[in-house]
PDB file of N, CA and C in Angstrom:
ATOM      1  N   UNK A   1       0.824  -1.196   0.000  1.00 76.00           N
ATOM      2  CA  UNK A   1       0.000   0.000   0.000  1.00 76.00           C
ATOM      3  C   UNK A   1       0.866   1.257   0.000  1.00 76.00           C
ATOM      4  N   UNK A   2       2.206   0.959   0.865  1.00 79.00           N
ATOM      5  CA  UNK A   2       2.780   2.340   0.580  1.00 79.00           C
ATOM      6  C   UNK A   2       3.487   2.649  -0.943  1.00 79.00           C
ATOM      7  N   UNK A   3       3.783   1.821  -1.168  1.00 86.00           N
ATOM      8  CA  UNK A   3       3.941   2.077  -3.015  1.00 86.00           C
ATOM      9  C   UNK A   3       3.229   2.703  -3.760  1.00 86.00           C
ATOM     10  N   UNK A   4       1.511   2.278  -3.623  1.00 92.00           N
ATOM     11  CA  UNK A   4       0.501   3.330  -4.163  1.00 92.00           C
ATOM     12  C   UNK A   4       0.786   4.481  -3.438  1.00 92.00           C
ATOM     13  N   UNK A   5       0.714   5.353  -2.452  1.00 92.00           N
ATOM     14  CA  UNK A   5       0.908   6.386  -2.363  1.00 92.00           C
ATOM     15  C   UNK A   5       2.539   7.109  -2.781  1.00 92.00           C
ATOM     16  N   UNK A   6       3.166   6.162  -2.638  1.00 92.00           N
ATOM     17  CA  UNK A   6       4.609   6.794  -3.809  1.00 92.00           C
ATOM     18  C   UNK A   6       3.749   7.231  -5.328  1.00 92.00           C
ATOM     19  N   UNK A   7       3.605   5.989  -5.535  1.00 94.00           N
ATOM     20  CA  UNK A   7       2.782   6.873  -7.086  1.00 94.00           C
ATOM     21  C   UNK A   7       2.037   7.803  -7.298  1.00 94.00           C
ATOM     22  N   UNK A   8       1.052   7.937  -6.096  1.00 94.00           N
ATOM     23  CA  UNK A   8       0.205   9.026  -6.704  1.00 94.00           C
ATOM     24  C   UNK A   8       0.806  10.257  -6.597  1.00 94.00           C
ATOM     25  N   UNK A   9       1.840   9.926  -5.353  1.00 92.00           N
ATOM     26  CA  UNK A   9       2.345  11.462  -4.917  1.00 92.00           C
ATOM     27  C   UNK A   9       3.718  11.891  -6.268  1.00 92.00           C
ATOM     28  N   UNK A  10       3.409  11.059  -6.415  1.00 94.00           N
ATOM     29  CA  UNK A  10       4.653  11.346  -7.975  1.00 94.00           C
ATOM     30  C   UNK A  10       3.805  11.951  -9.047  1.00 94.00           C
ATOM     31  N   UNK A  11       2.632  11.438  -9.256  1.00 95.00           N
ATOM     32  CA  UNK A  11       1.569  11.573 -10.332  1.00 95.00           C
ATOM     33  C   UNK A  11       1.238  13.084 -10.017  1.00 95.00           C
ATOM     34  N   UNK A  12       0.943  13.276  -8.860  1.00 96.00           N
ATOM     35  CA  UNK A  12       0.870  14.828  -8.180  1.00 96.00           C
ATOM     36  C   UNK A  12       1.412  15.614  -8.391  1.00 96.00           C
ATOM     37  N   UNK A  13       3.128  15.253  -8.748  1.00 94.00           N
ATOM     38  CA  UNK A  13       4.444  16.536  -8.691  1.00 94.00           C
ATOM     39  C   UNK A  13       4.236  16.283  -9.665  1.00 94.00           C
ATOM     40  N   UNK A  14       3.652  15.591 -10.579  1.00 95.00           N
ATOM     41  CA  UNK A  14       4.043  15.800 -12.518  1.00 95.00           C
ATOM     42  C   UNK A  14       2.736  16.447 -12.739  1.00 95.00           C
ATOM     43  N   UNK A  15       1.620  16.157 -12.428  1.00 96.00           N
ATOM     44  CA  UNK A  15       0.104  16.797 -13.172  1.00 96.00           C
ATOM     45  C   UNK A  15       0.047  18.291 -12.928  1.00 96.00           C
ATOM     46  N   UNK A  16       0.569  18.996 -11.399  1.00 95.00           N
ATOM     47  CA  UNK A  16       0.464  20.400 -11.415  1.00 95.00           C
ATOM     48  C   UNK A  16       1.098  21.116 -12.366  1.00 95.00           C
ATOM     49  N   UNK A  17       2.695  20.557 -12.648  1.00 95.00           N
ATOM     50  CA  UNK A  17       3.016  21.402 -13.466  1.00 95.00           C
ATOM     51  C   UNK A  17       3.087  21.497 -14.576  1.00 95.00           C
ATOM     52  N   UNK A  18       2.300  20.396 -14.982  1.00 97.00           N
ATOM     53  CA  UNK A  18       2.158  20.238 -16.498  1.00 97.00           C
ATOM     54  C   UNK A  18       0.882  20.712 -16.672  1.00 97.00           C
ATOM     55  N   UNK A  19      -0.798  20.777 -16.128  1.00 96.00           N
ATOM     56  CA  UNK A  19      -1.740  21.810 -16.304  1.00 96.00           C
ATOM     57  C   UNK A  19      -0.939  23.060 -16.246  1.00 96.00           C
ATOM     58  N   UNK A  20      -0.471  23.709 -15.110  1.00 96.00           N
ATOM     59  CA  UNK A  20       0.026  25.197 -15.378  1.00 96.00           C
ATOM     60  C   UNK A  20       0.517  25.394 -16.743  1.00 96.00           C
ATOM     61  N   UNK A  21       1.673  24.183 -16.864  1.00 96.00           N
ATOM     62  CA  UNK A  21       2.241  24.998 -18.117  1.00 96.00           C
ATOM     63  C   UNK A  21       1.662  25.060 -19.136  1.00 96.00           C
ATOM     64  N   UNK A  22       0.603  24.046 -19.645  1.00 96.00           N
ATOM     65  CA  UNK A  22      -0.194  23.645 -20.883  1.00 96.00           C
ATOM     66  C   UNK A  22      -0.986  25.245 -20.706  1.00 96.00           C
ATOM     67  N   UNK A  23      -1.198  25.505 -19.719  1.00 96.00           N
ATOM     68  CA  UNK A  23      -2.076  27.073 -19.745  1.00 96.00           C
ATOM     69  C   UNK A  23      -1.405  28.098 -20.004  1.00 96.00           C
ATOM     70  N   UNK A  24      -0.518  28.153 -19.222  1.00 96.00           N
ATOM     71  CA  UNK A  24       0.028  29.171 -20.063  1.00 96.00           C
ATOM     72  C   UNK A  24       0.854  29.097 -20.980  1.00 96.00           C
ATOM     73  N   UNK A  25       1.359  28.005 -21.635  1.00 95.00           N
ATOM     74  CA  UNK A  25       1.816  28.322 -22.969  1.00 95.00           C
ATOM     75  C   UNK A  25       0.867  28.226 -23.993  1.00 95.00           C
ATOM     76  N   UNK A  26      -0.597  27.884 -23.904  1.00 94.00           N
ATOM     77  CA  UNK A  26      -1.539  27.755 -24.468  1.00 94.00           C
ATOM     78  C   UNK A  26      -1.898  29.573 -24.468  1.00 94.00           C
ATOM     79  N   UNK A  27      -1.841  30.483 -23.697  1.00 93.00           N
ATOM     80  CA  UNK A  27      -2.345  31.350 -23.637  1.00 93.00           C
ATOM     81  C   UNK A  27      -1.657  32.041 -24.531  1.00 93.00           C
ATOM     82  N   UNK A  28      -0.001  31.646 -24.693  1.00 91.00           N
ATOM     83  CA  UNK A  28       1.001  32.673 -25.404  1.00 91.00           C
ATOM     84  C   UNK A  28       2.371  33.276 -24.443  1.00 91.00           C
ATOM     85  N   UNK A  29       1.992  32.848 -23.223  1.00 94.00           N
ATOM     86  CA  UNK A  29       2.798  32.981 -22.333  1.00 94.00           C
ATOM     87  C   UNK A  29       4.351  32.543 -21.892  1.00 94.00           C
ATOM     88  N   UNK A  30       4.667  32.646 -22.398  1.00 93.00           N
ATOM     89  CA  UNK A  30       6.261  31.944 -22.736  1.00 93.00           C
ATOM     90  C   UNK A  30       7.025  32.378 -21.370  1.00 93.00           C
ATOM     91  N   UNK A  31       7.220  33.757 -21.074  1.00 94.00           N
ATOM     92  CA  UNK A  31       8.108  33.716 -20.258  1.00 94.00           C
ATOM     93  C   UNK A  31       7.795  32.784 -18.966  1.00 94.00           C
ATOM     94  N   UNK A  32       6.378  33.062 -18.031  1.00 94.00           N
ATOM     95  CA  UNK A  32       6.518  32.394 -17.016  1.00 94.00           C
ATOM     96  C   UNK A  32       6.547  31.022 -17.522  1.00 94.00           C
ATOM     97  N   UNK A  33       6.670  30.594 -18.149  1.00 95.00           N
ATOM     98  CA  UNK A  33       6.723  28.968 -18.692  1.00 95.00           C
ATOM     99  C   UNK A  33       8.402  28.997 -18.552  1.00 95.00           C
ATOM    100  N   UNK A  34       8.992  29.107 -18.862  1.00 95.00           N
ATOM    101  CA  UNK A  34       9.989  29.157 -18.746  1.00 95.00           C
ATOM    102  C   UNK A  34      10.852  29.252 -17.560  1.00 95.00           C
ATOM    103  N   UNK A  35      10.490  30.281 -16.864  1.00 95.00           N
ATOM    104  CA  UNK A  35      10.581  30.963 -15.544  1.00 95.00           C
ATOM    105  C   UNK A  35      10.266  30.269 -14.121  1.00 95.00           C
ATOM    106  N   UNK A  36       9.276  28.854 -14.837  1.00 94.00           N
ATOM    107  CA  UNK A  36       8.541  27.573 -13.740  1.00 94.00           C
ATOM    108  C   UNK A  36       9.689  26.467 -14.202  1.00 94.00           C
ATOM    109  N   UNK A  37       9.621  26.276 -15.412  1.00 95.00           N
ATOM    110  CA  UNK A  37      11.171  25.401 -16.023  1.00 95.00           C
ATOM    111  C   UNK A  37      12.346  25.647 -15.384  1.00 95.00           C
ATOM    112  N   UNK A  38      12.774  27.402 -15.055  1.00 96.00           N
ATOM    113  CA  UNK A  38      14.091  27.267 -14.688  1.00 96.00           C
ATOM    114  C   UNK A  38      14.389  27.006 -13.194  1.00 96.00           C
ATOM    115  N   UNK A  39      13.082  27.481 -12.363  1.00 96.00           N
ATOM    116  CA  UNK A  39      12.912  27.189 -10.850  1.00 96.00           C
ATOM    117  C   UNK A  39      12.935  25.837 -10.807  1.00 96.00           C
ATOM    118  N   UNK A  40      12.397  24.884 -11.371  1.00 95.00           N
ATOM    119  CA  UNK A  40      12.123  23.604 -11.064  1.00 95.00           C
ATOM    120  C   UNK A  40      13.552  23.102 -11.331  1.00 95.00           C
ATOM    121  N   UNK A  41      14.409  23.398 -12.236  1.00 95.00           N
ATOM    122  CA  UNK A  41      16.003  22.998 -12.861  1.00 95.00           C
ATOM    123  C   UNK A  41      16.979  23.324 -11.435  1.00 95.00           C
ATOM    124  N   UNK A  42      16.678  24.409 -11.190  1.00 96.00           N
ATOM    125  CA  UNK A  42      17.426  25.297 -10.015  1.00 96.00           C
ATOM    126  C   UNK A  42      17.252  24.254  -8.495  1.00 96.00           C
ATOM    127  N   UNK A  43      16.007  23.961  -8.618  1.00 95.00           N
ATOM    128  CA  UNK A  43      15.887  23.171  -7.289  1.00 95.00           C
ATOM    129  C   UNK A  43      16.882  21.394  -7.024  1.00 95.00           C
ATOM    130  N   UNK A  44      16.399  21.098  -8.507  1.00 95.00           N
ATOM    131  CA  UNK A  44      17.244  19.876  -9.012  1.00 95.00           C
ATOM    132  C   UNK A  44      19.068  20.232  -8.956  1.00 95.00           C
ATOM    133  N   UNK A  45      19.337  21.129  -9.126  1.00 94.00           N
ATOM    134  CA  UNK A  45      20.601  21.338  -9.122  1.00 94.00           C
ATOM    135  C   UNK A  45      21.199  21.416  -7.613  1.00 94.00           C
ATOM    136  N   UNK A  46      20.238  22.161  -6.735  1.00 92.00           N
ATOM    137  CA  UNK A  46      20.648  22.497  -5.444  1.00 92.00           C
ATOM    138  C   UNK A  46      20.948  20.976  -4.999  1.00 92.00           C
ATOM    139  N   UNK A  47      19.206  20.358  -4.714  1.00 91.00           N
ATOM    140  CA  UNK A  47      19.320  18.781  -4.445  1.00 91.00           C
ATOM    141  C   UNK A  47      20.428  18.049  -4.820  1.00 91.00           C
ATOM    142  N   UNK A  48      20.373  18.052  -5.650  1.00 91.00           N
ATOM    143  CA  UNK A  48      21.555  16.962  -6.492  1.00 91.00           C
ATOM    144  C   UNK A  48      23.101  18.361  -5.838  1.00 91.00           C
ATOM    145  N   UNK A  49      23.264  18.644  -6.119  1.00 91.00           N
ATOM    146  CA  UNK A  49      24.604  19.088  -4.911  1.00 91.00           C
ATOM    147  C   UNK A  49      24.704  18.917  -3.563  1.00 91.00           C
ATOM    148  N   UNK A  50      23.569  18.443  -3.235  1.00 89.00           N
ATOM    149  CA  UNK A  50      23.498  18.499  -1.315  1.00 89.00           C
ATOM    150  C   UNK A  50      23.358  17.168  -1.304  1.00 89.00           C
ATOM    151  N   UNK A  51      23.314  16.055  -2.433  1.00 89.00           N
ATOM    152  CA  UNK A  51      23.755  14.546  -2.342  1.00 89.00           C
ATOM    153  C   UNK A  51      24.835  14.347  -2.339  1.00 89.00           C
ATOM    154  N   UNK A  52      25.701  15.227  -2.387  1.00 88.00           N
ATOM    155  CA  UNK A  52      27.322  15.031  -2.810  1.00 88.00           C
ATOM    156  C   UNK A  52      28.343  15.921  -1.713  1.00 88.00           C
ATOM    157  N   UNK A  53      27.635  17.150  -1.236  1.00 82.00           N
ATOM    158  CA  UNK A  53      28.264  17.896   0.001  1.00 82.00           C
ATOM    159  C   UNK A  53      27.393  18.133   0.886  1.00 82.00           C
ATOM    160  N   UNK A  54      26.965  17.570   2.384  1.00 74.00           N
ATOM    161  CA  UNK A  54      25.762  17.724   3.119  1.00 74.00           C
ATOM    162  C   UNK A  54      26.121  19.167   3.775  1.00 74.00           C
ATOM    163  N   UNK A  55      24.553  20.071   3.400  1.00 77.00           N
ATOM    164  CA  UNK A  55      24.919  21.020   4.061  1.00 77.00           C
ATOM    165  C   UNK A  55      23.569  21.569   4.991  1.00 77.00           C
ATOM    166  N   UNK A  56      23.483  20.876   5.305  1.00 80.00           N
ATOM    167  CA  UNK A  56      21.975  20.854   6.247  1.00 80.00           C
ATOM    168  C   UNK A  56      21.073  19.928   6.042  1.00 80.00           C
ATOM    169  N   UNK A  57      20.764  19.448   5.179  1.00 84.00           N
ATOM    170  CA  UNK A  57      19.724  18.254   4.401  1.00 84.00           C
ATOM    171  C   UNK A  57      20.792  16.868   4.782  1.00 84.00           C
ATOM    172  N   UNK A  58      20.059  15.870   4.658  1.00 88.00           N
ATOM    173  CA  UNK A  58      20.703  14.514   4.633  1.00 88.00           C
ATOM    174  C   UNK A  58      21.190  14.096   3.112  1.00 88.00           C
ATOM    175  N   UNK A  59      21.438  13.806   2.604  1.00 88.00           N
ATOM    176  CA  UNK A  59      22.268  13.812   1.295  1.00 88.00           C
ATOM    177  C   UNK A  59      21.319  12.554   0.759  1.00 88.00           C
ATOM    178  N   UNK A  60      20.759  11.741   1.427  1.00 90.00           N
ATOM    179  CA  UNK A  60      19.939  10.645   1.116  1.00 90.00           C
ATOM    180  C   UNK A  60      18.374  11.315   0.839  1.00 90.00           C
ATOM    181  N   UNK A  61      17.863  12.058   1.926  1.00 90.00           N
ATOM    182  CA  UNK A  61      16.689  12.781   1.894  1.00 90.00           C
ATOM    183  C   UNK A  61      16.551  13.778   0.691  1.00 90.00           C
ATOM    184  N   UNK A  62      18.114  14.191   0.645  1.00 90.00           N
ATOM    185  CA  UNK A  62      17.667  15.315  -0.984  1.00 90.00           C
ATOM    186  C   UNK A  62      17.528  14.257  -2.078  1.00 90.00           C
ATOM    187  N   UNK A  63      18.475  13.071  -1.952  1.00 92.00           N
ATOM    188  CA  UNK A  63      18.063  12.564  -3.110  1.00 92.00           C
ATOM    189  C   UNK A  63      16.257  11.703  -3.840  1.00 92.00           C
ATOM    190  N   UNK A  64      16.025  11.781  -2.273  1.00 92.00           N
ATOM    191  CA  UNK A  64      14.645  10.983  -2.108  1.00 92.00           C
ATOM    192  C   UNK A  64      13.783  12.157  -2.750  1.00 92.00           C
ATOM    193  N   UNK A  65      14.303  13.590  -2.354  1.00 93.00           N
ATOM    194  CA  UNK A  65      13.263  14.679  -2.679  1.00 93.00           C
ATOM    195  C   UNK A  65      13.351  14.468  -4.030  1.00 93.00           C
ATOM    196  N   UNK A  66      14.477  14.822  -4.884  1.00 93.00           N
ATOM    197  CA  UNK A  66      14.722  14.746  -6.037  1.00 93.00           C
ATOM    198  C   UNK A  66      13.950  13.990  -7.052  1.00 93.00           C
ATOM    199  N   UNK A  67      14.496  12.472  -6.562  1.00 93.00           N
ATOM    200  CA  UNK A  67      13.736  11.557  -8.124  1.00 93.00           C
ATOM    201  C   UNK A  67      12.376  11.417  -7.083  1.00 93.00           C
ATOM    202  N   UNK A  68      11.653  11.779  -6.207  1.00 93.00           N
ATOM    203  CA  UNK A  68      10.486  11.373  -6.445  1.00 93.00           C
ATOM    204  C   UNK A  68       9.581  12.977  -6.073  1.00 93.00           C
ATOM    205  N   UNK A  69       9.997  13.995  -6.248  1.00 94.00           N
ATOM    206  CA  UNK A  69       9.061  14.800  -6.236  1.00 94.00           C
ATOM    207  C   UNK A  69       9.528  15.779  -7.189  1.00 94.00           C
ATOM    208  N   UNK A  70      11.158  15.869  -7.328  1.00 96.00           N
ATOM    209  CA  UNK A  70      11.465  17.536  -8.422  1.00 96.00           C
ATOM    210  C   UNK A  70      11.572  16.996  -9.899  1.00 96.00           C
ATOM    211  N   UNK A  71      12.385  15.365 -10.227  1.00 96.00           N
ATOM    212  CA  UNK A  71      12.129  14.875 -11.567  1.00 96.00           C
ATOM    213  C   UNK A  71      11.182  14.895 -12.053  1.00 96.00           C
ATOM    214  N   UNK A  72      10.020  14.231 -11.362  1.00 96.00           N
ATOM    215  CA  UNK A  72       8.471  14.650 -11.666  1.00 96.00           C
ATOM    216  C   UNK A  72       7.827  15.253 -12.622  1.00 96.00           C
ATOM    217  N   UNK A  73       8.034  16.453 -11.690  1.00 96.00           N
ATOM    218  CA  UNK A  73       7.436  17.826 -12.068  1.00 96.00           C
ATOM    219  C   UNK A  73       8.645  18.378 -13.113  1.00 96.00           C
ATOM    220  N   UNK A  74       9.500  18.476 -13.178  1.00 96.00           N
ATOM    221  CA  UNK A  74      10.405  18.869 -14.621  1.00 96.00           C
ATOM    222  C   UNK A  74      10.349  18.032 -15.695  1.00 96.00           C
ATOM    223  N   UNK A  75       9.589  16.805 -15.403  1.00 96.00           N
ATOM    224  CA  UNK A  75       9.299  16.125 -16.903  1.00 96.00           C
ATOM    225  C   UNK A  75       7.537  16.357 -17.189  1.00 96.00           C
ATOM    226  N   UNK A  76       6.839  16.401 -16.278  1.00 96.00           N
ATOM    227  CA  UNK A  76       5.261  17.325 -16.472  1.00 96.00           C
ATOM    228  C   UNK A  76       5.701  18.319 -16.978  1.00 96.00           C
ATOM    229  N   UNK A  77       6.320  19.304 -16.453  1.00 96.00           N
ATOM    230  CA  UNK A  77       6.413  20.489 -17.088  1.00 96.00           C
ATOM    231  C   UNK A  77       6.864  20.476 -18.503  1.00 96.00           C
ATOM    232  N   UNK A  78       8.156  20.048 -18.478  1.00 96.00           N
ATOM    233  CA  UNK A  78       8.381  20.113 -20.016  1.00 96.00           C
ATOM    234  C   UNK A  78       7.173  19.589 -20.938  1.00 96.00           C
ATOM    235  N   UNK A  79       6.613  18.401 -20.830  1.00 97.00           N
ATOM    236  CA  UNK A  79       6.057  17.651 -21.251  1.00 97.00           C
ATOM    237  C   UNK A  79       4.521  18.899 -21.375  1.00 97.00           C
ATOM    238  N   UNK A  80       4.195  19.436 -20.360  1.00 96.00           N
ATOM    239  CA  UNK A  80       3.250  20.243 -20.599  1.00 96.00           C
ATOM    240  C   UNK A  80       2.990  21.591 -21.668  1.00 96.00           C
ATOM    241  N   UNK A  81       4.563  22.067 -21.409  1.00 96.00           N
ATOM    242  CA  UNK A  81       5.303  23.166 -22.308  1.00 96.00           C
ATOM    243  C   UNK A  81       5.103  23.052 -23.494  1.00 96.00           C
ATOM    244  N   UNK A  82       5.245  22.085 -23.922  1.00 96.00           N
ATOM    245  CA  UNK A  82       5.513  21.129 -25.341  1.00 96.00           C
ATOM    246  C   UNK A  82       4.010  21.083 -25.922  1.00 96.00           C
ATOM    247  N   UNK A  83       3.595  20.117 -24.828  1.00 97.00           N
ATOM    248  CA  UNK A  83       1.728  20.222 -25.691  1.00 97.00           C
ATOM    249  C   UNK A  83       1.078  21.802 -25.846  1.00 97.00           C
ATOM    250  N   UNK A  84       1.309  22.736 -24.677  1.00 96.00           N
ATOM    251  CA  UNK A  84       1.084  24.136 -24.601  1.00 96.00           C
ATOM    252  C   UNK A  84       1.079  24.733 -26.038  1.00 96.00           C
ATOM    253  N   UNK A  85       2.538  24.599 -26.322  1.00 95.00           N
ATOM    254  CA  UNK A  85       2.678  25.213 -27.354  1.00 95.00           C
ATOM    255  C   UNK A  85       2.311  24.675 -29.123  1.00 95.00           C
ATOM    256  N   UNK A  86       2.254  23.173 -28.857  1.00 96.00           N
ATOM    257  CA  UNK A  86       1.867  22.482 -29.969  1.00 96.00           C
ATOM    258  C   UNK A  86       0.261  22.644 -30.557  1.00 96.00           C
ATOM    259  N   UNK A  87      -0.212  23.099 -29.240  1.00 95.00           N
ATOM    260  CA  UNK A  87      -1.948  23.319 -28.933  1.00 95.00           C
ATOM    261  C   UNK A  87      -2.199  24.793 -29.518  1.00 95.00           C
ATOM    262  N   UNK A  88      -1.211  25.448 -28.942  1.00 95.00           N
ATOM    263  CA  UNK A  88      -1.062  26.964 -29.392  1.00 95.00           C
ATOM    264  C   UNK A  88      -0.964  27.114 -31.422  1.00 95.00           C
ATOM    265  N   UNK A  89      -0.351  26.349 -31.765  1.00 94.00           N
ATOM    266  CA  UNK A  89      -0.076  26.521 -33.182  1.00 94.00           C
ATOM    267  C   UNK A  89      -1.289  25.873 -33.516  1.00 94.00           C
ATOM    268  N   UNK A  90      -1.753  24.850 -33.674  1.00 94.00           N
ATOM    269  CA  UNK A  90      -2.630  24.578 -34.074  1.00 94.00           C
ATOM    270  C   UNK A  90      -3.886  25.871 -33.979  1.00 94.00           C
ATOM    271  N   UNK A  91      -4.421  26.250 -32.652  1.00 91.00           N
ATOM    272  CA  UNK A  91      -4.877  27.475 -32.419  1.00 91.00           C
ATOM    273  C   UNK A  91      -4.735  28.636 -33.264  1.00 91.00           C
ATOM    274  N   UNK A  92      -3.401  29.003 -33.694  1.00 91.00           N
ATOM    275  CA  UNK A  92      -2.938  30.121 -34.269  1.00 91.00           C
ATOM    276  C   UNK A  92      -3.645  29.758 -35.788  1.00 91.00           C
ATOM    277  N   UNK A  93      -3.447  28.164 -36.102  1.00 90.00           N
ATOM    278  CA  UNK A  93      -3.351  27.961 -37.791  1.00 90.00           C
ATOM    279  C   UNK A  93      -4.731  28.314 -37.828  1.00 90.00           C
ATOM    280  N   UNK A  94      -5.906  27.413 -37.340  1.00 86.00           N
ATOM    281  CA  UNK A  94      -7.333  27.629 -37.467  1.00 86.00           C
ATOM    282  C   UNK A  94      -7.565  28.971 -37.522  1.00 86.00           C
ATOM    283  N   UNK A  95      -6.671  30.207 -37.011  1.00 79.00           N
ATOM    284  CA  UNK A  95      -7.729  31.282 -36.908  1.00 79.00           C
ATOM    285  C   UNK A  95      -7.154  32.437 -38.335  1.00 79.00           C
ATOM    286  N   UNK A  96      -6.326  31.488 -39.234  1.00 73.00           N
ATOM    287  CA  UNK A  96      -6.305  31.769 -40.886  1.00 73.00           C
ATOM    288  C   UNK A  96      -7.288  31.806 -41.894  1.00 73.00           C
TER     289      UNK A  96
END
């Protein structure tokens, strides 16, 4: 049973940020799309350095944060980014 809640809570860090981004790059919104991309990169970078030099965090616990809550959400996101904008062109072509 605790495995299902690993998943959903994974399913969780990927679905928020892939609705946000599908919206706003659907809207035309590029920068904060981007701007949620580079925060989410930034956090992964910190983590993944504090697995390798402990500097307050447990080096095991960042990595736990990492692949199961910040990988997540930086592959939703991209993944959202992507349809956002693929949704967007299509959008743009129809209104020719």
């Amino acid at each position: 049973m605790g495995g299902l809640w690993i998943i959903a809570g994974m399913t969780f860090c990927a679905l928020v940020p892939f609705v946000v981004q599908v919206r706003l790059a659907r809207a035309g919104k590029f920068g904060p799309v981007l701007s949620v991309l580079a925060v989410v990169g930034a956090v992964a970078v910190i983590l993944l350095y504090a697995t390798a030099k402990p500097f307050g965090i447990d080096p095991v616990q960042a990595m736990a944060i990492l692949l199961l809550g910040v990988v997540p959400a930086g592959l939703g996101g991209g993944a959202g980014a992507l349809l956002g904008k693929l949704l967007r062109n299509r959008d743009d072509r129809r209104l020719r």
